[in-house]
XYZ file of C-alpha atoms in Angstrom:
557
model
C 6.457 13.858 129.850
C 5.511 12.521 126.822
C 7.399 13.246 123.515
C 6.657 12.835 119.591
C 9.206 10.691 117.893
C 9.308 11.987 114.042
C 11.408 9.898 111.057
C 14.129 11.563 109.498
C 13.254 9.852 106.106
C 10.060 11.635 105.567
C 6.375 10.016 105.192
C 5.929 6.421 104.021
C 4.993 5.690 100.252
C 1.599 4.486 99.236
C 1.499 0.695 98.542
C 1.997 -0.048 95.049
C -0.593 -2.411 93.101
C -0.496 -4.926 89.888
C -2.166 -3.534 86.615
C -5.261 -4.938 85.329
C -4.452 -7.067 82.224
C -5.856 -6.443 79.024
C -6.301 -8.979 76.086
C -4.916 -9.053 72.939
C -5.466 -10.710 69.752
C -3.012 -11.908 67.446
C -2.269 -10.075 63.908
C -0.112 -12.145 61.752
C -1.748 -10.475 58.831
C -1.123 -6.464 59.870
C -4.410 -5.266 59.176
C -5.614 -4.100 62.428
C -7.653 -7.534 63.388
C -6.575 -9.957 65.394
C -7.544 -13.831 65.446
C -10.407 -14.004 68.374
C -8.639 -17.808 69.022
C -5.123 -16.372 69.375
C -4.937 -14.386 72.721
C -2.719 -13.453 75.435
C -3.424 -11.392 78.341
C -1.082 -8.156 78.764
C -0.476 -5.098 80.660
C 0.611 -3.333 77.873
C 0.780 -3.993 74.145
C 3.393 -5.784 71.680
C 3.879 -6.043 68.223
C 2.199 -8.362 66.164
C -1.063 -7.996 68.768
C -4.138 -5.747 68.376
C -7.042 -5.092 70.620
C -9.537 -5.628 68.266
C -10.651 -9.024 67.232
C -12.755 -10.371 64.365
C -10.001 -11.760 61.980
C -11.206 -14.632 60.652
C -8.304 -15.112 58.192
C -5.229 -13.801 60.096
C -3.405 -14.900 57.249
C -5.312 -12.447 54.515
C -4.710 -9.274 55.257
C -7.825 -8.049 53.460
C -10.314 -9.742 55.248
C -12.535 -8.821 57.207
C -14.188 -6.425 54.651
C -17.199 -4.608 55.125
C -18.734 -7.015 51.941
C -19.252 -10.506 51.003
C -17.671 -11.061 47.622
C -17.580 -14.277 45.620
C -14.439 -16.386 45.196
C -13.107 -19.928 44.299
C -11.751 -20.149 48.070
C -15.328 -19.387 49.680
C -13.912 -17.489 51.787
C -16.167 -15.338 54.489
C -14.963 -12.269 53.318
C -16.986 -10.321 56.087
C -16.731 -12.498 58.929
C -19.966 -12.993 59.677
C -19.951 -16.746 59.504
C -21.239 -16.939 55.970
C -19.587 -17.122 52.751
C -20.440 -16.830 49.041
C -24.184 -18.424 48.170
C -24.669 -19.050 52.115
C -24.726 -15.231 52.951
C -27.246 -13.291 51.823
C -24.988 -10.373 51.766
C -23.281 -11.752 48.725
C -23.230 -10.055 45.397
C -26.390 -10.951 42.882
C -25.436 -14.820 41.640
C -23.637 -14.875 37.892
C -24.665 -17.024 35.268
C -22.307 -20.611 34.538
C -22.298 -22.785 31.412
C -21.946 -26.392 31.301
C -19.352 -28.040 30.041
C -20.301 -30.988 28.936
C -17.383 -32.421 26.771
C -14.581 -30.985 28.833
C -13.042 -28.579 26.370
C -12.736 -25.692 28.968
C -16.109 -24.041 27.648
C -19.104 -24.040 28.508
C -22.805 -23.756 26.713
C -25.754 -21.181 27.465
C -28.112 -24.452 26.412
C -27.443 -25.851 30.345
C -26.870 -22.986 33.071
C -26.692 -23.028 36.475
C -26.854 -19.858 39.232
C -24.331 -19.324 41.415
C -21.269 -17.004 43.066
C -18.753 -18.968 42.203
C -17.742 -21.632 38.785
C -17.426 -25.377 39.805
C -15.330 -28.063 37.343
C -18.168 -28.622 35.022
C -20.143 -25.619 34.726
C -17.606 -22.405 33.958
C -17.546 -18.994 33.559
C -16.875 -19.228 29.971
C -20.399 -19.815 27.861
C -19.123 -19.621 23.887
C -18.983 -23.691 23.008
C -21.083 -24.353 19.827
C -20.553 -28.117 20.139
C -20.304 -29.233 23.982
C -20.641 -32.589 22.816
C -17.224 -32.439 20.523
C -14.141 -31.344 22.494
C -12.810 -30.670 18.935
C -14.906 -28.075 18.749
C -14.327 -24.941 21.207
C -12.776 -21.058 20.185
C -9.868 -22.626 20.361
C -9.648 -25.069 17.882
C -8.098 -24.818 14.610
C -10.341 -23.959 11.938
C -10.429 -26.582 8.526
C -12.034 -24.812 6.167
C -14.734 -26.074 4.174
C -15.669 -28.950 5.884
C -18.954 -27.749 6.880
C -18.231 -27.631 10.367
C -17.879 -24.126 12.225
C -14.763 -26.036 14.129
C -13.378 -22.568 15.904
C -17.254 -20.984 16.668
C -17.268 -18.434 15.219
C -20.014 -18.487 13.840
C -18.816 -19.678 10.087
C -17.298 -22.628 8.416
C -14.016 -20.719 8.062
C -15.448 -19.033 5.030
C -17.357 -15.907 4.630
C -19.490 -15.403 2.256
C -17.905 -12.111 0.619
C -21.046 -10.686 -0.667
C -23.040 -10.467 2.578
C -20.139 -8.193 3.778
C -19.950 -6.038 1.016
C -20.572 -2.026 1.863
C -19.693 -1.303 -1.962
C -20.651 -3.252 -4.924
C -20.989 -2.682 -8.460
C -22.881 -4.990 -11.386
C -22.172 -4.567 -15.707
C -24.566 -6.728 -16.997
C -23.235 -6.548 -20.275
C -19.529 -6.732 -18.920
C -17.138 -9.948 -18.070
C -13.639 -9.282 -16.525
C -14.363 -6.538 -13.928
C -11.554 -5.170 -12.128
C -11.830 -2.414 -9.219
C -9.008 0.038 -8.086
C -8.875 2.998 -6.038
C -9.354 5.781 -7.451
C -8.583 9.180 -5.720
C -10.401 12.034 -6.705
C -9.879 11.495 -10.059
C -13.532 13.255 -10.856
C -12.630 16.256 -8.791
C -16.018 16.589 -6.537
C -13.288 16.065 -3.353
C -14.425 12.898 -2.451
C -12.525 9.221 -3.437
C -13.592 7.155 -6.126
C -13.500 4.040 -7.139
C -12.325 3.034 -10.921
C -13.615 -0.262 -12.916
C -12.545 -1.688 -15.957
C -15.273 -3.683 -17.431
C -14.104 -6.231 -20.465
C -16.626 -7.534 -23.154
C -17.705 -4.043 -24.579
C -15.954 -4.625 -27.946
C -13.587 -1.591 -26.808
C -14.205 -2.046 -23.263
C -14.970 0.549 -20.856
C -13.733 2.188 -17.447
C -16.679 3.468 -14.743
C -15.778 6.114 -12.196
C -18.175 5.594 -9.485
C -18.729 6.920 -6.248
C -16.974 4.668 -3.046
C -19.787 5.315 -1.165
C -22.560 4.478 -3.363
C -23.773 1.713 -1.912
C -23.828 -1.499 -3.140
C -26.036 -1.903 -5.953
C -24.407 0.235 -8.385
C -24.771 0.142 -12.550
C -23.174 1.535 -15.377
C -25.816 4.395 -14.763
C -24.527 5.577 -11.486
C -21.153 6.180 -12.573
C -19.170 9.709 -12.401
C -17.375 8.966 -15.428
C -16.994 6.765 -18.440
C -14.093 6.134 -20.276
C -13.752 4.601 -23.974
C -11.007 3.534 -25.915
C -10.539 4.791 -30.025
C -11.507 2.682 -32.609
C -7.719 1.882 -33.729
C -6.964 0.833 -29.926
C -8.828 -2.396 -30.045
C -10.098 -1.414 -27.036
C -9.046 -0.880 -23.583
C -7.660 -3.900 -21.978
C -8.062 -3.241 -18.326
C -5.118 -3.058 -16.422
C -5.061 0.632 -15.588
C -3.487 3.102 -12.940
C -4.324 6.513 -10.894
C -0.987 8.778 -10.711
C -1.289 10.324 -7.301
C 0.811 13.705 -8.325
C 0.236 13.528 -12.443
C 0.430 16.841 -13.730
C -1.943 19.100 -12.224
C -3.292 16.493 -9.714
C -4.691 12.770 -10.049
C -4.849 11.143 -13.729
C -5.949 7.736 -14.570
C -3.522 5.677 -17.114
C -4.983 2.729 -19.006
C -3.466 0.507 -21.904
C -5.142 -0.675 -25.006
C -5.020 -3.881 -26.514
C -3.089 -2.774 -28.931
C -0.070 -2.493 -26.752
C -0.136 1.303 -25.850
C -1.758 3.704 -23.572
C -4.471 6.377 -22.915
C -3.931 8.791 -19.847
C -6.571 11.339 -18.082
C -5.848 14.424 -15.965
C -8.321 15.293 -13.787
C -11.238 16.143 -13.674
C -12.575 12.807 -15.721
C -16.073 13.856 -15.852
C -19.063 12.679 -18.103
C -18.219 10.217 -21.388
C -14.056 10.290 -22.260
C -12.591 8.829 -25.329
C -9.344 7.460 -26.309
C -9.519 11.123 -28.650
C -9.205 13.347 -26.022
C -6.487 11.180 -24.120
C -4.315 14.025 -22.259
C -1.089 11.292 -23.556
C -1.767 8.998 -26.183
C 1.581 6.608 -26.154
C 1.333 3.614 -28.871
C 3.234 0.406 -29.337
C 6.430 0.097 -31.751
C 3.675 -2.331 -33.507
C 0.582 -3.843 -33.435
C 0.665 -7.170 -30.771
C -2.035 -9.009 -28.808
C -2.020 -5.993 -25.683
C -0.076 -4.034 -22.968
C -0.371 -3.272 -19.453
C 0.639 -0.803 -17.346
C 1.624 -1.140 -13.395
C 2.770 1.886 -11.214
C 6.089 2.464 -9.993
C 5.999 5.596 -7.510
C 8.825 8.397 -8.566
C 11.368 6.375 -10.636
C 13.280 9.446 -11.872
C 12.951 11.522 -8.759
C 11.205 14.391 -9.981
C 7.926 14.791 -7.730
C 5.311 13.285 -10.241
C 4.858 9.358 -10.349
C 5.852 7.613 -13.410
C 4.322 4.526 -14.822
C 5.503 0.978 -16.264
C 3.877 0.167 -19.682
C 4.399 -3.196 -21.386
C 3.945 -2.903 -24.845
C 4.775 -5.084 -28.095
C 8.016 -4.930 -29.792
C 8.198 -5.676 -34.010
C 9.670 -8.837 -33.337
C 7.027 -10.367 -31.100
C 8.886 -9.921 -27.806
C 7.450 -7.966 -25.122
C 9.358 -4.905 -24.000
C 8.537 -2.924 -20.974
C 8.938 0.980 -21.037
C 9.223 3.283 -18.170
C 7.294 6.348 -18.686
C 7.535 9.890 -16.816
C 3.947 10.951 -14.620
C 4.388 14.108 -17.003
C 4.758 13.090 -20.136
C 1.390 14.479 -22.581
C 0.483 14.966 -26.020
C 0.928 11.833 -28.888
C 3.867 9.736 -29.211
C 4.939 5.837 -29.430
C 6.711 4.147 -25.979
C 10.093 4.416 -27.530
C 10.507 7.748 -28.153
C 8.809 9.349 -24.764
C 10.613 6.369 -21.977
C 13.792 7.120 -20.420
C 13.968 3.337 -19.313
C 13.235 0.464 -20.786
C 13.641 -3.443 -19.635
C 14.208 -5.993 -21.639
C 16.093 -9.407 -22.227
C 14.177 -10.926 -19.521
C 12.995 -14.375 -21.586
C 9.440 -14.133 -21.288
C 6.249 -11.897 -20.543
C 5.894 -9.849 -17.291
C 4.588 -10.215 -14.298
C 1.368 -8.431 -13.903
C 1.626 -7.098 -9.563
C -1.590 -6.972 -7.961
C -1.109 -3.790 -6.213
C 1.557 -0.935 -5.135
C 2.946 1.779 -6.579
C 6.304 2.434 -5.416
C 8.614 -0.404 -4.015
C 11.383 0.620 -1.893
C 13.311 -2.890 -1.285
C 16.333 -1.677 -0.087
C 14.979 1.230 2.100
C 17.036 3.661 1.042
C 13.867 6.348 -0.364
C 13.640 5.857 -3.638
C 11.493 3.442 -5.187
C 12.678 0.229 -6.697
C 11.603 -1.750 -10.066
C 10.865 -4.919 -9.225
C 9.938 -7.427 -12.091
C 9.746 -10.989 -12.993
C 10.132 -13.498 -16.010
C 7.226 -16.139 -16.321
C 8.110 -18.237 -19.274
C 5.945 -19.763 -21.440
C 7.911 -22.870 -21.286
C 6.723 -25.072 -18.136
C 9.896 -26.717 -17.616
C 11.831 -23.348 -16.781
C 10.922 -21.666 -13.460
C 10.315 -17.816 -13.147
C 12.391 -15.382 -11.734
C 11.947 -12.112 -10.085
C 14.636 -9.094 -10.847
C 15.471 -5.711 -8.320
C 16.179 -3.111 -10.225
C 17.470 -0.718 -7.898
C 16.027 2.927 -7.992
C 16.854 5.434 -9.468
C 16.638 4.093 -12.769
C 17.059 4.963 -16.436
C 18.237 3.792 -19.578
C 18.077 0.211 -21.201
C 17.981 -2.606 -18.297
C 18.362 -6.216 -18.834
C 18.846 -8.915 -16.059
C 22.344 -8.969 -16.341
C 22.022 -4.956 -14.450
C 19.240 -6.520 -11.301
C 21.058 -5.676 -7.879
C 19.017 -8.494 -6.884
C 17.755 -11.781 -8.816
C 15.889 -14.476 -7.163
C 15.019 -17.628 -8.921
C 12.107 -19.686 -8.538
C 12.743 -22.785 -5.745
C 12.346 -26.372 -7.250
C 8.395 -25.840 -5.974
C 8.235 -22.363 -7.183
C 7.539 -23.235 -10.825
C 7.163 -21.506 -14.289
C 4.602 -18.647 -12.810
C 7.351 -17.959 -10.219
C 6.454 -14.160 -9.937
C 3.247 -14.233 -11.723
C 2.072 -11.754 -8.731
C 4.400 -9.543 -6.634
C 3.907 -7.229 -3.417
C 6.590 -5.977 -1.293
C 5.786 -4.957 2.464
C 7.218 -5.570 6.171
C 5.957 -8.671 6.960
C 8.236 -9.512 9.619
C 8.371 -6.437 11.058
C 12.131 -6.324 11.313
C 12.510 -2.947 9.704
C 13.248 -3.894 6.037
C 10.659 -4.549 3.034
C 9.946 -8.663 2.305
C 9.554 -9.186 -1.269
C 6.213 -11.285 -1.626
C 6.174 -13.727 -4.976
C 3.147 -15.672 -5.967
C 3.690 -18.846 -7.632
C 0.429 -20.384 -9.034
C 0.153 -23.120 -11.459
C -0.525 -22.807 -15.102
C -3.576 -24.636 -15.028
C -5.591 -26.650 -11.948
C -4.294 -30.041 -11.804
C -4.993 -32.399 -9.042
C -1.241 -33.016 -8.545
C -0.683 -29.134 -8.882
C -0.197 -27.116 -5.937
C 0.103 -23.111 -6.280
C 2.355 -21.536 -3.428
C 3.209 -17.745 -1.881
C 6.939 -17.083 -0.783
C 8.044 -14.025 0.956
C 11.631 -12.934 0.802
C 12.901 -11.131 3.944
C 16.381 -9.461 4.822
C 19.055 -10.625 6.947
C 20.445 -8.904 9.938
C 23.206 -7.634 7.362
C 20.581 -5.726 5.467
C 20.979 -8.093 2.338
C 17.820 -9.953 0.591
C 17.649 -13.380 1.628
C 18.013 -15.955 -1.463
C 15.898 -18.154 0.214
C 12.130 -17.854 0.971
C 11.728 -16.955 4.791
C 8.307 -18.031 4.338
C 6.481 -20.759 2.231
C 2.451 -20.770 2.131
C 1.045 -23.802 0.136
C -2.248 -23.921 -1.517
C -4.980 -26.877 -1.900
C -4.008 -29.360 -4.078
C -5.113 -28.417 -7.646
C -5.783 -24.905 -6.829
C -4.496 -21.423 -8.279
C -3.579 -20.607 -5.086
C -0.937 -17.541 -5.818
C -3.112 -16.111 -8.423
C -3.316 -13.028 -6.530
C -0.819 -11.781 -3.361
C -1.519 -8.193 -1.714
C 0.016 -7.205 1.930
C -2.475 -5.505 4.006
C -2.219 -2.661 6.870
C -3.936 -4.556 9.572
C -6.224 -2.285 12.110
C -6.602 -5.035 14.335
C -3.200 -6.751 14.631
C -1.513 -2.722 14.005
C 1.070 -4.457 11.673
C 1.235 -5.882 7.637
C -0.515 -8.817 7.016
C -1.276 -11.022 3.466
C -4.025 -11.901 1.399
C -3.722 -14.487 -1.349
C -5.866 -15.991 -3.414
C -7.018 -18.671 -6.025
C -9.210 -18.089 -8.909
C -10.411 -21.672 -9.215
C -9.728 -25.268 -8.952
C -9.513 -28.567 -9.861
C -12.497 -29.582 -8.690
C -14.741 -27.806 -11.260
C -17.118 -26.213 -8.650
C -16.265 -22.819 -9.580
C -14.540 -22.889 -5.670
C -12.157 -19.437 -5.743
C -10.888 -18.774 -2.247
C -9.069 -15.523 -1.177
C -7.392 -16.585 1.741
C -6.223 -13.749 4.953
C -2.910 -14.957 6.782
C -2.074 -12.590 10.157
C 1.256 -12.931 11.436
C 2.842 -15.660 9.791
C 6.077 -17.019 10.982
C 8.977 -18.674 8.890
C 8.887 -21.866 7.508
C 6.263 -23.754 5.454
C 2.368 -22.953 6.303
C -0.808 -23.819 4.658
C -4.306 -22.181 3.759
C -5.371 -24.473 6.529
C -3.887 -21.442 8.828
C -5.600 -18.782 7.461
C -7.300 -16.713 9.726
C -10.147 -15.756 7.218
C -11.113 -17.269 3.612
C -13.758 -15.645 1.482
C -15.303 -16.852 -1.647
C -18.257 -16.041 -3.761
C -18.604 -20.195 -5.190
C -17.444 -18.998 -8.506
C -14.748 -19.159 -10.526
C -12.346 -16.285 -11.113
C -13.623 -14.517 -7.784
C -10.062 -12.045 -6.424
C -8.709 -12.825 -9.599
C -6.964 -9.486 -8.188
C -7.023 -7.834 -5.114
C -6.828 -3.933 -4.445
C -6.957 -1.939 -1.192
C -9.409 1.177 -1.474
C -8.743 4.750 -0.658
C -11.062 4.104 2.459
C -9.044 0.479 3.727
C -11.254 -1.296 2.078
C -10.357 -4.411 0.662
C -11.253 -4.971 -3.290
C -12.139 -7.858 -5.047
C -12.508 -8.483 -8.815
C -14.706 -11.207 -10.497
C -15.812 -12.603 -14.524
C -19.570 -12.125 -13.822
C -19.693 -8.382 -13.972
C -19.928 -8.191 -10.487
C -16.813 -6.011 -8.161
C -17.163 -5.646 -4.958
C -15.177 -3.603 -1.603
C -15.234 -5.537 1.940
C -14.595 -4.321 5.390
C -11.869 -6.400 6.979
C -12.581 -6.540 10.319
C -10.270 -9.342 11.808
């Protein structure tokens, strides 16, 4: 009998099997492609390993891209065993300059066609010179040398009347001065005012600021005359901003007084129908008159007027934006200056002067003795102001330096150059006459961290030798650099050549600089060219000149 033997353990297990082994590529880089040379064979996978090969730079973790691009490395961005001007799957070649004199820049006069720069030919094209490695857009400019040292495209010096967009000619006039002038005819559009000398009683044009720039006596708004007793009008003149009843236009006579016009100034004026007719204590060689924003606080801008006192000296009389009618200085001023030793400065622009930023505007003045062996000095009166002031009352008094001179304040300004917060008082200097061992000179004031007025120049800016340089200062709003900047200039020189230069300085630091570091100079070739400078209601910047010529300039840099 046969019987069937069963296990108590139940049926055998199938027979187990290895795996089949997979490779792997190595991803040192993490971006999902491994090196095809860097493999290991695995059941299953591990960090740091991928499945998927065509790396071919496992140590850039974006490569392999779908494109060929072109770089200093060469590399083969797509893998394909090509790189930069070997695959044809590159981007379209670019264009590279040679650079001949090793300057860093290249010229578009040698070229070559490629993906990528090599030492001597460079992305950069803008050398003018490749055969003077002094010469490059980074080199320092010398101006007038002839030589277009920093390329761009002039010798340093621009010729100012192929950038004029505003110009004006008096054939029959000298000394012409432009200023802005508001909308002093009352059309609603911004004017521009001229005082033309050498009419016998000389004359003020109101013209249009965008008339162009061939204007004449016979396109201006408005023409304004002196009175036959008022030896004529002597030029410097001012536009009150809030006058009563809107804009008016102040200008002195040569016989030390002053004619003011409310708005609307329209057709021919004369000294007759003056809204204010102020006159001197008694007859002198002239007056002036400067603005000085709202002295006495009471919403309307007041005026400075230097007139001639019985004795020969030359008093200066502060004079209320609403004062109208017929009176002398003396009896209509509720300030006066005096005591200061010697005639006024004249400033070249600005109207009210807050030097201790506190809101209220300041006086500041200056003493520029006739006698060449005393330097000048420049006075802060603090605002508000009123009553007699002599120098012994200045909250501030800063005398010239041994290189400041006797013309030590001859032109004043007062702006943020530093940009620390607090006004810099701005002083030109310029010779008495162009001597070859002369040199004219700029110093700004700033504060210190105390708030106090430095009594030391934070900044010195020497002219050429023998220039005027410091003739004429004005601080400009820069568009391009967003911050204050200076002009200065120099009527003539030494030389005789009738070479003026107005010279553009961007963001000076302290210490002593030179015209040398200008970032702009423009001149006409004449003499007396910015004799002063003006900014116009539009940010344009205005220059005077003794040919009957004025012109307004778009600075750009």
């Amino acid at each position: 009998m046969w019987h069937l033997l069963l296990s108590c353990d139940g049926p055998t297990p199938p027979q187990e099997y290895p795996c089949v082994p997979t490779t792997w590529y190595r991803d040192a880089d993490g971006d999902g492609y491994g090196d095809p040379d860097t493999t290991q064979q695995r059941c299953d996978e591990e960090d740091g390993w991928v499945a998927t090969a065509g790396d071919c730079e496992d140590g850039n973790e974006e490569i392999p891209d779908d494109d060929e691009h072109c770089d200093v490395d060469d590399l083969d961005d797509d893998c394909d065993g090509l790189s930069d001007d070997a695959d044809p799957d590159a981007p379209a070649p670019q264009t590279f300059c040679h650079d001949a004199d090793g300057d860093g820049f290249g010229t578009e006069d040698d070229t070559i066609q490629g993906c990528d720069p090599t030492d001597e030919y460079l992305v950069d094209c803008s050398d003018c010179d490749d055969a003077d490695a002094t010469v490059s857009p980074d080199a320092v400019e010398t101006y007038g040398d002839g030589l277009d040292t920093d390329c761009d495209g002039i010798d340093g010096t621009t010729t100012w009347a192929d950038e004029a967009i505003w110009g004006f000619y008096d054939a029959a006039g000298w000394a012409v001065t432009p200023i802005a002038g508001g909308d002093l005819t009352g059309d609603g559009t911004a004017s521009i005012v001229v005082a033309s000398a050498n009419h016998g009683s000389g004359l003020i044009y109101l013209l249009p600021e965008g008339g162009g720039t061939d204007l004449t006596p016979a396109d201006a708004l408005a023409i304004v005359s002196g009175t036959d007793d008022s030896g004529g009008l002597s030029g410097p003149m001012v536009v009150l901003r809030s006058g009563a009843g809107g804009d008016a236009l102040a200008v002195s006579d040569n016989a030390g007084g002053l004619f003011l016009f409310d708005a609307p100034v329209t057709d021919l004026r004369t000294g007759e129908s003056a809204d204010l007719r102020l006159t001197s204590p008694s007859e002198g060689w002239g007056g002036a008159v400067y603005p000085t924003g709202d002295l006495d606080q009471d919403g309307v801008d007041d005026m400075r007027v230097i007139g001639t006192a019985a004795d020969g000296s030359v008093p200066e009389f502060l004079v209320s934006g609403r004062e109208r009618g017929t009176a002398d200085l003396e009896s209509v001023s509720f300030g006066w200056i005096d005591g200061l030793n010697g005639h006024p400065a004249g400033p070249a622009t600005g109207s009210s002067w807050d030097v201790n930023g506190d809101g209220v505007p300041d006086v500041v003045d200056a003493c520029t003795p006739t006698d060449v062996s005393l330097g000048g000095v420049v006075y802060v009166f603090e605002g508000p102001v009123s009553g007699a002031l002599d120098a012994s009352l200045a909250a501030i008094t800063m005398e010239a330096p041994e290189t400041g001179g006797p013309r030590f304040g001859y032109t004043l300004d007062v702006a943020d150059l530093d940009e620390d917060g607090a006004p810099d008082v701005i002083v030109g200097a310029p010779p008495w006459n162009p001597t070859a061992i002369v040199v004219g000179r700029i110093f700004v004031y700033s504060h210190a961290t105390d708030g106090t007025l430095q009594p030391e120049p934070s900044v010195t800016i020497e002219g050429p030798m023998g220039s005027m340089f410091g003739r004429s200062v004005l601080a400009w709003p820069s568009e391009v650099t967003q911050r204050m900047e200076l002009f200065g200039g120099s009527n003539r020189d030494a030389a005789g050549d009738g070479r003026a230069v107005v010279y553009y300085f961007e963001a000076l630091g302290s210490g002593v600089h030179t015209t040398t570091e200008a970032a702009l100079a423009l001149t006409d070739g004449a003499d007396w060219f910015g004799d002063a400078l003006h900014r116009s209601d539009s940010g344009a910047l205005l220059l005077s000149d003794t040919d009957g010529t004025a012109r307004a300039l778009n600075i750009t840099r």
